[in-house]
Structures are given as C-alpha cells and as structure tokens.
C-alpha atoms as one frame of an Amber mdcrd trajectory, in Angstrom:
protein
  -2.761  -6.629 -27.277  -2.355  -9.356 -29.825  -0.925  -8.627 -33.212   0.731
 -11.922 -34.013   4.265 -12.930 -33.094   6.987 -10.388 -33.581  10.689 -10.052
 -32.764  11.798  -8.501 -29.493  15.067  -6.607 -29.634  15.171  -5.152 -26.127
  18.272  -5.450 -23.990  16.636  -4.816 -20.629  18.350  -7.498 -18.578  16.203
  -7.027 -15.500  12.964  -7.376 -17.443  14.091 -10.285 -19.580  15.582 -12.073
 -16.602  12.180 -11.982 -14.971  10.661 -13.079 -18.255  12.768 -16.221 -18.374
  11.872 -16.933 -14.758   8.253 -16.763 -15.809   8.217 -18.640 -19.093  10.806
 -21.135 -17.927   8.035 -22.576 -15.830   6.104 -23.676 -18.890   6.104 -26.745
 -21.046   4.436 -30.100 -20.995   5.668 -33.529 -21.963   2.802 -34.466 -24.216
   2.585 -38.237 -24.029  -0.857 -38.085 -25.594  -2.553 -36.207 -28.394  -4.715
 -33.177 -27.845  -8.286 -34.116 -27.099 -11.566 -32.278 -26.735 -13.734 -32.249
 -23.634 -17.065 -33.960 -24.246 -20.075 -31.716 -24.655 -23.190 -32.742 -22.795
 -26.012 -34.253 -24.826 -28.461 -34.728 -21.989 -30.134 -32.480 -19.434 -27.448
 -30.357 -17.728 -26.954 -30.915 -14.017 -28.806 -28.288 -12.017 -26.231 -28.609
  -9.254 -22.686 -29.851  -9.758 -22.112 -32.171  -6.823 -18.737 -32.700  -5.191
 -18.511 -36.438  -4.541 -16.254 -38.538  -2.333 -16.097 -41.547  -4.662 -15.083
 -40.923  -8.281 -16.815 -44.085  -9.487 -20.146 -42.679  -8.267 -19.922 -39.530
 -10.367 -22.621 -38.541 -12.838 -22.048 -36.170 -15.779 -21.500 -32.703 -14.365
 -20.223 -33.943 -10.968 -16.712 -33.376  -9.716 -14.171 -34.874  -7.357 -11.302
 -32.823  -5.960  -8.175 -33.376  -3.928  -5.020 -31.597  -2.846  -1.557 -33.033
  -2.283   1.885 -31.835  -1.246   5.082 -31.831  -3.250   7.062 -35.011  -2.686
   3.897 -36.978  -1.924   1.395 -38.782  -4.112  -2.379 -38.824  -4.375  -4.606
 -41.277  -6.196  -7.865 -41.046  -8.103  -9.537 -44.448  -7.976 -11.851 -45.003
 -10.944 -12.448 -48.700 -10.311 -16.113 -49.438 -10.728 -16.616 -46.746 -13.364
 -17.799 -47.846 -16.782 -15.136 -48.072 -19.460 -16.988 -45.628 -21.692 -17.115
 -42.913 -19.015 -15.065 -39.803 -19.779 -13.622 -37.197 -17.465 -11.838 -33.879
 -17.654  -8.970 -33.684 -15.189  -7.458 -30.340 -14.155  -4.104 -30.617 -12.370
  -2.768 -27.394 -10.889   0.082 -25.842  -8.970  -1.580 -23.926  -6.129   1.534
 -21.944  -5.219   1.996 -18.361  -6.333   5.783 -17.999  -6.162   8.891 -20.057
  -6.852  10.011 -22.448  -9.534   8.016 -24.792 -11.705   7.288 -28.297 -10.476
   7.293 -31.542 -12.412   3.971 -33.302 -12.003   3.667 -36.986 -12.934   0.441
 -38.799 -13.787   0.775 -42.587 -13.913  -1.358 -45.670 -13.569   0.116 -46.440
 -10.121   2.735 -44.960  -7.813   5.332 -47.635  -8.518   5.349 -46.520 -12.151
   6.692 -43.046 -11.292  10.201 -42.927 -12.790  12.940 -42.866 -10.169  14.504
 -39.812 -11.815  11.348 -37.847 -11.152  11.802 -38.232  -7.393  14.833 -35.976
  -7.260  15.209 -32.640  -5.539  13.560 -29.433  -6.619  16.889 -28.280  -8.049
  17.160 -31.473 -10.114  13.679 -30.895 -11.487  14.407 -27.290 -12.382  17.407
 -28.489 -14.369  15.043 -30.590 -16.484  13.004 -27.594 -17.637  13.653 -27.103
 -21.351  15.405 -24.054 -22.758  12.740 -21.473 -23.568  14.832 -18.943 -25.468
  12.854 -19.735 -28.598   9.607 -18.820 -26.843  10.393 -15.118 -26.397   7.970
 -14.205 -29.155   5.115 -15.243 -26.848   6.044 -12.265 -24.683   4.609  -9.339
 -26.603   6.416  -6.022 -26.873   3.659  -4.185 -25.005   4.152  -6.522 -22.043
   7.910  -5.986 -21.999   7.498  -2.211 -22.176   4.842  -2.239 -19.448   7.231
  -4.203 -17.251   9.927  -1.586 -17.856   7.534   1.253 -17.012   6.593  -0.418
 -13.731  10.285  -0.872 -12.850  10.971   2.801 -13.538   7.941   3.835 -11.494
   8.954   1.658  -8.566  12.507   3.005  -8.586  11.222   6.573  -8.585   8.611
   5.825  -5.922  11.274   4.402  -3.621  13.400   7.534  -4.007  10.897  10.375
  -4.358  12.050  13.674  -5.797  12.535  16.536  -3.365  10.995  18.990  -5.805
   7.864  16.955  -6.494   4.545  18.775  -6.512   1.903  17.900  -3.984   0.826
  14.363  -4.785  -2.629  14.331  -3.263  -5.696  13.330  -5.229  -7.945  16.330
  -5.745 -11.613  16.316  -6.574 -12.231  16.801 -10.280 -12.298  20.516 -10.941
 -14.301  22.572 -13.401 -11.561  24.981 -14.484 -10.385  24.591 -18.056  -7.798
  26.725 -19.819  -7.845  24.489 -22.900  -8.997  25.960 -26.195  -9.304  23.934
 -29.394  -6.388  24.861 -31.646  -3.960  25.674 -28.844  -0.611  23.909 -28.985
   1.893  22.742 -26.380   5.095  20.734 -26.354   5.258  17.262 -24.799   8.052
  14.917 -23.925   7.498  11.296 -24.941   9.836   8.376 -24.246  11.826   7.545
 -27.372  13.957   4.626 -26.134  12.481   1.414 -24.777  15.432   1.050 -22.425
  15.875   4.600 -21.123  13.738   6.991 -19.126  16.133   9.819 -20.041  15.728
   9.748 -23.826  12.689  11.433 -25.293  11.186  13.110 -28.331   9.468  16.509
 -28.085   6.425  16.443 -30.360   3.898  19.259 -30.363   0.298  18.474 -29.503
  -2.713  20.453 -30.654  -5.908  20.572 -28.597  -8.565  18.950 -30.769 -11.336
  18.235 -28.264 -12.177  19.432 -24.740 -14.673  17.448 -22.676 -15.907  17.761
 -19.132 -13.300  15.274 -17.893 -10.784  14.854 -20.723  -8.765  16.868 -23.216
  -7.511  15.312 -26.455  -4.244  16.426 -28.033  -3.145  15.218 -31.464   0.433
  15.422 -32.686   0.767  18.258 -35.204   2.813  15.892 -37.351  -0.465  14.135
 -38.159  -2.280  16.176 -40.773  -5.725  17.411 -39.795  -6.758  16.378 -43.273
  -5.576  12.805 -42.775  -8.195  10.319 -43.889  -6.910   7.919 -41.220  -7.731
  10.254 -38.299 -10.403  12.837 -39.012 -11.960  15.517 -36.840 -15.056  13.337
 -36.569 -12.953  10.381 -35.375 -11.340  12.464 -32.643 -14.672  13.901 -31.556
 -16.176  10.414 -31.295 -13.251   9.071 -29.252 -13.221  12.124 -27.012 -16.935
  12.253 -26.213 -17.137   8.510 -25.564 -14.122   8.505 -23.266 -15.490  11.565
 -21.469 -18.576   9.535 -20.532 -16.606   6.397 -19.759 -14.259   8.207 -17.411
 -17.159   9.093 -15.126 -18.295   5.462 -15.100 -14.781   4.170 -14.444 -14.296
   6.588 -11.563 -17.556   5.282 -10.110 -16.216   1.722 -10.286 -12.610   2.210
  -9.153 -12.205   5.692  -7.664 -10.582   8.871  -8.949  -7.235   9.469 -10.602
  -5.004  12.201  -9.214  -5.181  15.779 -10.488  -1.715  17.126  -9.802  -1.997
  20.060 -12.207  -5.450  20.964 -10.891  -7.086  21.159 -14.316  -9.917  18.708
 -13.667  -8.933  16.728 -16.754  -7.151  13.588 -17.896  -5.109  14.389 -20.995
  -4.897  12.080 -23.994  -2.104  12.482 -26.561  -2.318  10.669 -29.904   1.160
  10.720 -31.403   3.172   8.759 -33.985   5.939   8.679 -31.381   4.110   5.735
 -29.778   4.088   3.964 -33.152   7.813   4.648 -33.542   8.517   3.405 -30.038
   6.931   0.076 -30.929   8.760  -0.085 -34.242  12.085   0.376 -32.437  11.401
  -2.935 -30.687  10.197  -4.700 -33.810   6.522  -4.684 -32.830   3.616  -2.576
 -31.657   2.953  -0.507 -28.553  -0.647   0.649 -28.452  -0.410   3.168 -25.625
   0.652   3.685 -22.041   0.316   5.574 -18.765   3.534   6.471 -16.915   3.270
   7.431 -13.253   6.470   9.483 -13.446   4.345  12.104 -15.223   2.876  12.746
 -11.761   6.283  13.884 -10.470   8.033  17.149 -11.242  10.247  17.363 -14.291
  13.821  17.208 -12.982  17.260  15.892 -13.866  16.353  12.403 -12.668  12.899
  12.564 -14.226  13.304  14.563 -17.452  10.419  12.994 -19.370   7.645  14.130
 -17.022   4.804  16.222 -18.453   3.540  17.000 -14.922  -0.030  15.940 -15.571
  -2.262  12.873 -15.852  -1.781  11.737 -19.427  -2.466   8.687 -21.600  -0.300
   8.260 -24.704  -1.807   6.556 -27.764  -0.639   5.403 -31.176  -2.262   6.816
 -34.294  -3.810   4.875 -37.192  -1.089   4.230 -39.758  -2.391   2.124 -42.668
   0.706   2.700 -44.814   3.250   1.992 -42.077   4.777   5.478 -42.236   5.698
   5.331 -38.537   6.327   1.610 -38.046   4.188  -1.517 -38.271   1.082  -0.726
 -40.365  -1.991  -0.142 -38.171  -5.265  -0.116 -40.095  -7.788   2.630 -39.490
 -10.631   0.294 -38.473  -8.424  -1.773 -36.134  -7.119   1.363 -34.432 -10.435
   3.177 -34.090 -12.751   0.227 -33.385 -10.526  -2.005 -31.250  -7.209  -0.632
 -30.068  -7.704   2.996 -29.064 -11.102   2.623 -27.299  -9.802  -0.319 -25.254
  -6.455   1.308 -24.424  -8.139   4.436 -23.063 -10.128   2.658 -20.348  -7.240
   0.217 -19.759  -4.666   2.926 -19.080  -7.096   5.018 -17.036  -7.367   2.125
 -14.581  -3.586   2.216 -14.183  -3.767   5.953 -13.403  -6.542   5.395 -10.859
  -4.769   2.397  -9.345  -1.549   4.332  -8.831  -3.391   7.215  -7.222  -5.453
   5.062  -4.885  -2.607   2.751  -3.809   0.385   5.112  -3.812  -0.634   8.761
  -3.711  -3.888   8.856  -1.783  -3.308   5.476  -0.097   0.377   6.168   0.730
   1.206   2.521   0.057   3.070   0.474  -2.526   2.029   0.108  -6.176  -0.215
  -2.839  -6.940   1.553  -5.958  -8.215   1.729  -5.849 -11.995  -0.238  -9.056
 -12.694  -3.248  -7.814 -10.708  -2.908  -4.255 -11.949  -2.935  -5.451 -15.571
  -5.787  -7.836 -14.878  -7.861  -5.004 -13.439  -7.235  -2.932 -16.552  -8.456
  -5.774 -18.759 -11.468  -6.163 -16.466 -12.089  -2.426 -16.806 -12.172  -2.813
 -20.593 -14.895  -5.417 -20.217 -16.963  -3.574 -17.606 -16.844  -0.332 -19.597
 -18.041  -2.032 -22.792 -14.618  -1.902 -24.441 -13.628  -5.554 -24.033 -13.271
  -6.345 -27.734  -9.570  -7.197 -27.341  -9.993  -9.634 -24.435 -11.260 -12.712
 -26.338  -8.223 -12.869 -28.616  -6.002 -12.848 -25.515  -7.825 -15.522 -23.569
  -8.228 -17.680 -26.672  -4.435 -18.028 -26.564  -4.475 -18.745 -22.837  -7.048
 -21.533 -23.190  -4.705 -23.244 -25.656  -1.692 -23.225 -23.302  -2.672 -23.001
 -19.672   0.173 -25.059 -18.156   3.018 -22.690 -18.980   1.198 -19.437 -18.285
   0.737 -18.623 -14.600  -1.916 -16.107 -13.618   0.304 -14.698 -10.857   3.488
 -13.400 -12.459   6.627 -11.851 -10.929   6.537  -8.915 -13.350   4.152  -7.462
 -15.911   2.407 -10.436 -17.564   2.800 -11.283 -21.214   0.062 -11.518 -23.788
  -1.106 -15.068 -23.028  -1.011 -14.709 -19.246  -3.110 -11.544 -19.464  -5.868
 -13.559 -21.071  -5.829 -15.997 -18.164  -5.716 -13.259 -15.529  -8.713 -11.564
 -17.104 -10.658 -14.838 -17.106  -9.747 -15.364 -13.440 -10.778 -11.872 -12.311
 -13.966 -11.887 -14.377 -14.892 -15.216 -12.768 -14.329 -13.886  -9.249 -16.209
 -10.698 -10.124 -19.240 -12.818 -11.021 -18.934 -15.035  -7.938 -18.724 -12.415
  -5.187 -21.714 -11.277  -3.196 -21.269  -7.568  -3.980 -19.513  -6.818  -7.260
 -19.136  -3.078  -6.710 -17.641  -3.583  -3.246 -15.257  -6.228  -4.609 -13.866
  -3.941  -7.315 -13.689  -0.946  -4.987 -11.820  -2.896  -2.303  -9.204  -4.039
  -4.806  -8.144  -0.427  -5.356  -8.692   0.908  -1.860  -7.429  -1.913   0.365
  -4.105  -1.801   2.181  -2.850  -5.096   0.690  -1.497  -5.927  -2.751  -1.336
  -9.006  -4.960  -2.861 -12.260  -3.758  -3.494 -10.896  -0.260  -5.451  -7.991
  -1.764  -7.504 -10.366  -3.900  -8.292 -12.669  -0.961  -9.350  -9.723   1.196
 -11.576  -8.251  -1.520 -13.337 -11.552  -2.254 -13.615 -12.354   1.467 -15.218
  -8.980   2.180 -18.392 -10.121   0.405 -18.171 -13.930   0.736 -18.161 -16.318
   3.683 -16.042 -19.458   3.364 -14.601 -18.598  -0.050 -11.601 -16.386   0.528
  -8.406 -18.323  -0.229  -6.417 -18.311  -3.460  -6.254 -22.118  -3.571 -10.069
 -22.252  -3.382 -10.347 -19.703  -6.183  -7.938 -21.679  -8.339  -9.675 -25.040
  -7.801 -13.166 -23.776  -8.575 -12.091 -21.593 -11.488 -10.110 -24.417 -13.096
 -13.214 -26.599 -12.973 -15.250 -23.752 -14.462 -12.960 -23.463 -17.485 -13.527
 -27.161 -18.188 -17.313 -26.987 -17.696 -18.225 -23.618 -19.173 -20.272 -23.677
 -22.386 -20.242 -27.501 -22.501 -23.910 -27.892 -21.530 -22.938 -30.196 -18.648
 -24.140 -28.005 -15.790 -26.360 -25.092 -14.907 -24.587 -24.516 -11.601 -23.606
 -20.841 -11.431 -20.511 -21.706  -9.368 -19.037 -23.428 -12.417 -20.306 -21.243
 -15.235 -19.620 -17.764 -16.456 -22.757 -15.663 -16.650 -24.259 -15.371 -20.108
 -22.629 -12.588 -22.063 -24.509  -9.283 -22.185 -25.051  -7.391 -25.416 -24.109
  -3.717 -25.236 -26.307  -2.036 -27.826 -24.505   1.309 -27.479 -21.087  -0.158
 -28.237 -22.306  -2.945 -30.527 -20.475  -5.811 -28.821 -20.662  -8.280 -25.954
 -19.334  -7.926 -22.429 -18.586 -10.961 -20.293 -17.053 -14.302 -21.197 -17.744
 -17.209 -23.465 -15.177 -19.980 -23.876 -16.742 -22.058 -26.682 -18.219 -19.616
 -29.176 -17.616 -17.083 -31.899 -16.338 -14.071 -29.957 -17.779 -11.442 -32.336
 -14.879  -9.150 -31.436 -14.212  -7.567 -34.857 -11.261  -9.957 -35.154 -13.053
 -13.186 -36.060 -11.846 -14.956 -32.897 -13.236 -18.472 -32.481 -13.046 -19.945
 -28.980 -12.833 -23.704 -28.474 -12.418 -23.958 -24.694  -9.443 -25.450 -22.878
  -7.225 -27.760 -24.915  -6.595 -30.918 -22.863  -4.179 -33.764 -23.463  -5.444
 -37.333 -23.790  -4.147 -39.269 -20.788  -3.190 -42.810 -21.783  -1.383 -44.084
 -18.708   1.522 -41.687 -18.221   2.160 -37.971 -18.587   4.597 -35.406 -17.229
   3.858 -31.706 -16.961   6.041 -28.784 -15.944   3.582 -26.688 -13.973   4.348
 -23.078 -13.154   2.955 -21.683  -9.893  -0.679 -20.657 -10.377  -0.948 -22.696
 -13.575  -3.088 -25.648 -14.630  -2.866 -28.537 -17.109  -5.983 -30.257 -18.470
  -6.388 -33.909 -19.475  -9.107 -36.140 -20.850  -9.292 -39.416 -18.887 -11.463
 -42.439 -19.615 -12.973 -44.877 -17.143 -10.842 -47.602 -18.672  -7.813 -46.152
 -16.832  -9.141 -47.437 -13.473  -6.595 -45.440 -11.461  -4.562 -42.237 -11.826
  -1.739 -41.516  -9.383  -0.393 -37.980  -9.149   3.040 -37.050  -7.821   4.706
 -33.629  -7.706   8.368 -32.867  -7.298   9.829 -30.319  -4.930   7.688 -28.669
  -2.274   4.456 -26.734  -2.439   0.777 -27.522  -2.703  -1.025 -28.964  -5.696
  -4.605 -29.675  -6.578  -6.638 -31.801  -8.951 -10.263 -31.614 -10.009 -11.885
 -34.524 -11.856 -15.091 -33.746 -13.755 -17.363 -36.395 -15.265 -18.179 -35.292
 -18.796 -19.744 -38.438 -20.293
C-alpha cells in the first residue's frame, strides 16, 4: 500500500534479483513531451468500430494490429486530416522473458541500424535501474519473501504436519474476551527462524473471527479503543461470510471455526527494520506444525496487522484515521483472500500455489468487491503514469505500481465476463495457475474471448478511452462506479476523476508521450506504452527487437 517512497535495506538476494529482472524491463526514451489524450466534445460513439483503414476512422473508432519481433508493421494515416488526433497503445504481448526495444518511426528505413541487433544486444541497452528500487515498496518485497518461504516449505512438507484438509466452518469456540495467549511473529525480514513472542489478549469474538490485540498496546490507548476493535471485528465478521461466498473457504486446521486476527506493534517494528511500512500479512506456514524447520508457526489461520501509531513509537508514524479507515479494513479482506487461495489451490486442491501476480491481484480485487477498495486508486494512479515499465504479469510478488495495473486488468475482465461469480470462483478452484488460469476462467463464461493477447489489446484500448466521453461501448469502458452507502465509498474504477478515497487521489488517465516522428520504448512483457499521434504524421512504422509478439491499437480521439 502506498506511503510514499522509502528506503529498502533488505539483503534478500533471491528477491532482489527477481526485482531487478522485473524493473530492468522498464524505461522509455522520451523523444517527445508528455501529452494528454483528447476528451470528446461531441456525441460519444455508441459502438466503437474496429476499422481496416486508419484514415477512415471516426472519433471513438480503433484500428489494431499485431507484429512479431524482428519484423515491422505500419500504420498508414495518409488521407487523414492534419488536425485529427489519435491515441496509440503499443504493447508487448508476451508474459515472460526480457524487455524488448520497440521503435516508432516515420518509415522503416529510418529505424537506426543499431536497433536491429540481437535480443542480447538490446538487453545490454537497458539502463541501470538501481536508483529505481524505491518504486518497489517494502510490503511487496516482504510479500515476495513470504511466498518464497511458503513455496520452499510446500515442496518439502513436514512429516509432523497436522491434517491439512479444509473443514467446514465450525461453531465451537473456546475463546473468552480477556483470555491471553502467546504468539510467535516474524521479527527479521530475511529469516523465517527469528521471531518475537508477544502476548495477545482476546478482545472480540465473532461468529467467524476472533480478534487478539497485543498486550503491549494499552487498552486505554486513544489510538485503538475498545470501540475501534469492536467495529473492526464485527465488520470483518460479516465480510468474511461474503468473501467465502465469492472465493470459497479458508482452511480450519485447528478446528475452531474461526480466522484469527492479531493486531501487534511487532508488524510496525518489522516494517521499521526495513525502513518503511508493512501493513499486515498472512503466512501459510502457520498452517503447518511448529517444528525445528518451521519454528514461527502458530498452527492456525491468522492475519497479522499493524496498530495505529501516531507518535511513531514502534516505527514510521501511522495516524489513527489512516490505520482505521484505510489500512486495516483493506488489509483484512486482502489477506483473507490469500488464506482462501492457498487452501483452495494447495490444501484442498492439492496443487501448486497461485502465481504471486495473480494472487495479489485477486486480493486487491477482493478489497474492491467487499467495499474496502479505498487503497486501490492511489495504486493505479501510479500505474497510469508509468505503464511501460510495469508489467502486469510479474515473475515474483508485484511491487506497488504493478499492483495497481493488475487490479485494473482483473477488474476489467471481471466486468467483461458473462458470469462474474463463476469467473471469480474458477480462478480459485481451477487446476491451472497464472495466465493459463486466467484464460480458462474468462473462457468458461465467454466465447471467442479467451486469450491473454486479446485481453491485453482490448484492455489497453479501454485505458485510453475510459472516462474520455469518446464512446459508450461497454467493451471499452469500465462500468460506472457504485456507491456503497454502508462503507461510505465507491467500488469500481474511474480513471479520470477525483477518487474520493480518503487520500485525496486525483486520477488523470494514462500519461502518453507526444509522438513527433521517432520514439524508442523499452517494453517489459505484458506492458504498454501510450502515445498521442496526429494526422500530420501520415505514417507510423513499428519495429520490435528480439523475438515475441507485439500489438498496437490506434484510437481516433479527435
């Protein structure tokens, strides 16, 4: 979750190596200034037509093409009026591998000879991104480490593990308000063997959840009162039932019929040890027995949360309103999805964990669908500003900016499928993972729209068209946001608006470059760069280095 840029002091070589693989794909050679996409001033197109001749396009129409790496493709604008304007989305349709250098020039002969080298030559031209580490937030790095630890443990299961079958939610409860128990909480961002042992006090028992609060936090604290805990507990108790209806059930390895929540300053301290903030987490190793190789397990389903800390007693100051209105409510439904996902894919499904990019995206989608999406706009506002260097399919847990894009992508597909409930359910109960899982889930309710490249092409056009007033075509628009009176905020997506997210986020849509005859972009797999093109250009030739498949969508905006 966004809290501004902050230093990262981790030494996890495996995580950071994957990070550099990811962010090394970014960057754009900006031969032109940033430009805005024109907003329609006439009657929006009822249907956005896909045309064969770019010069015949009307505002709201689009023209699309695909091309292979090492080959060129041309967009012929001859015959278009000089005052016509277009948005051009150029994308890498691959989902794995290195970045590719994509050239846009007035004609193919103008492509620099150096650009026609091998894929290895092009990779060597990618700029050093060491200075960009701050764009990878601490929460993302820690999440990546958790997933690595979980995968290692899943591959070598413990002999003394308890039965790992999902049980139906029970009704038994041995929890009494005021009771205390000891927990083990990770204390080192780089080690699963180092932990603190805070004591938690039962402060609220619901039908589906039990809330513990660290006894180190005074019950008289003005930053976290009994009323605050009761509100969080009762709301999450209701939301858990709704989330289970959407995604399926979490496991219940201790047979208590509850998901535990532990609010502890140890989470604040964990973030402070990395120079930033960790808001909360779920760790699947808690579902395995405590043992020498897994000493931190609490042998139950548990979500760990930070506590409000206005004075910074435990690390970075966290205001009461920010924690209670934004962070904690969103983290609860976010981390519950991770618990459900692990159960459905690994324990009940006896398969592999879901790929991190899709798992995280589903948690951000859960926030939105459960009325707790107040943190999403600030994430995707960042993504809309820098789409080219932030792929939506990542090799490890995605960083802050990429999460915004992944949420936008999944929310778009959620709105486009024929049966939304079936789509979400299939994503957690199918036998596939990653892109294959997504294609199968969309294809289960849609005919003729079931390939990642198709998703990417249509979604990229949607980001350029949404909220511009250029079209009414539901294929290229997000549905109008819905007001949730109970929660007092919107669910859904707007891309040019005031987000009204308690953060003051203002969204201005994608941020294109002005194409003036030549541009070079380093495009990561599953990433897109936007341009503004005028009819005066007459012709745009596209050429991509290396191998792979690329796409372009031209949209008439004026």
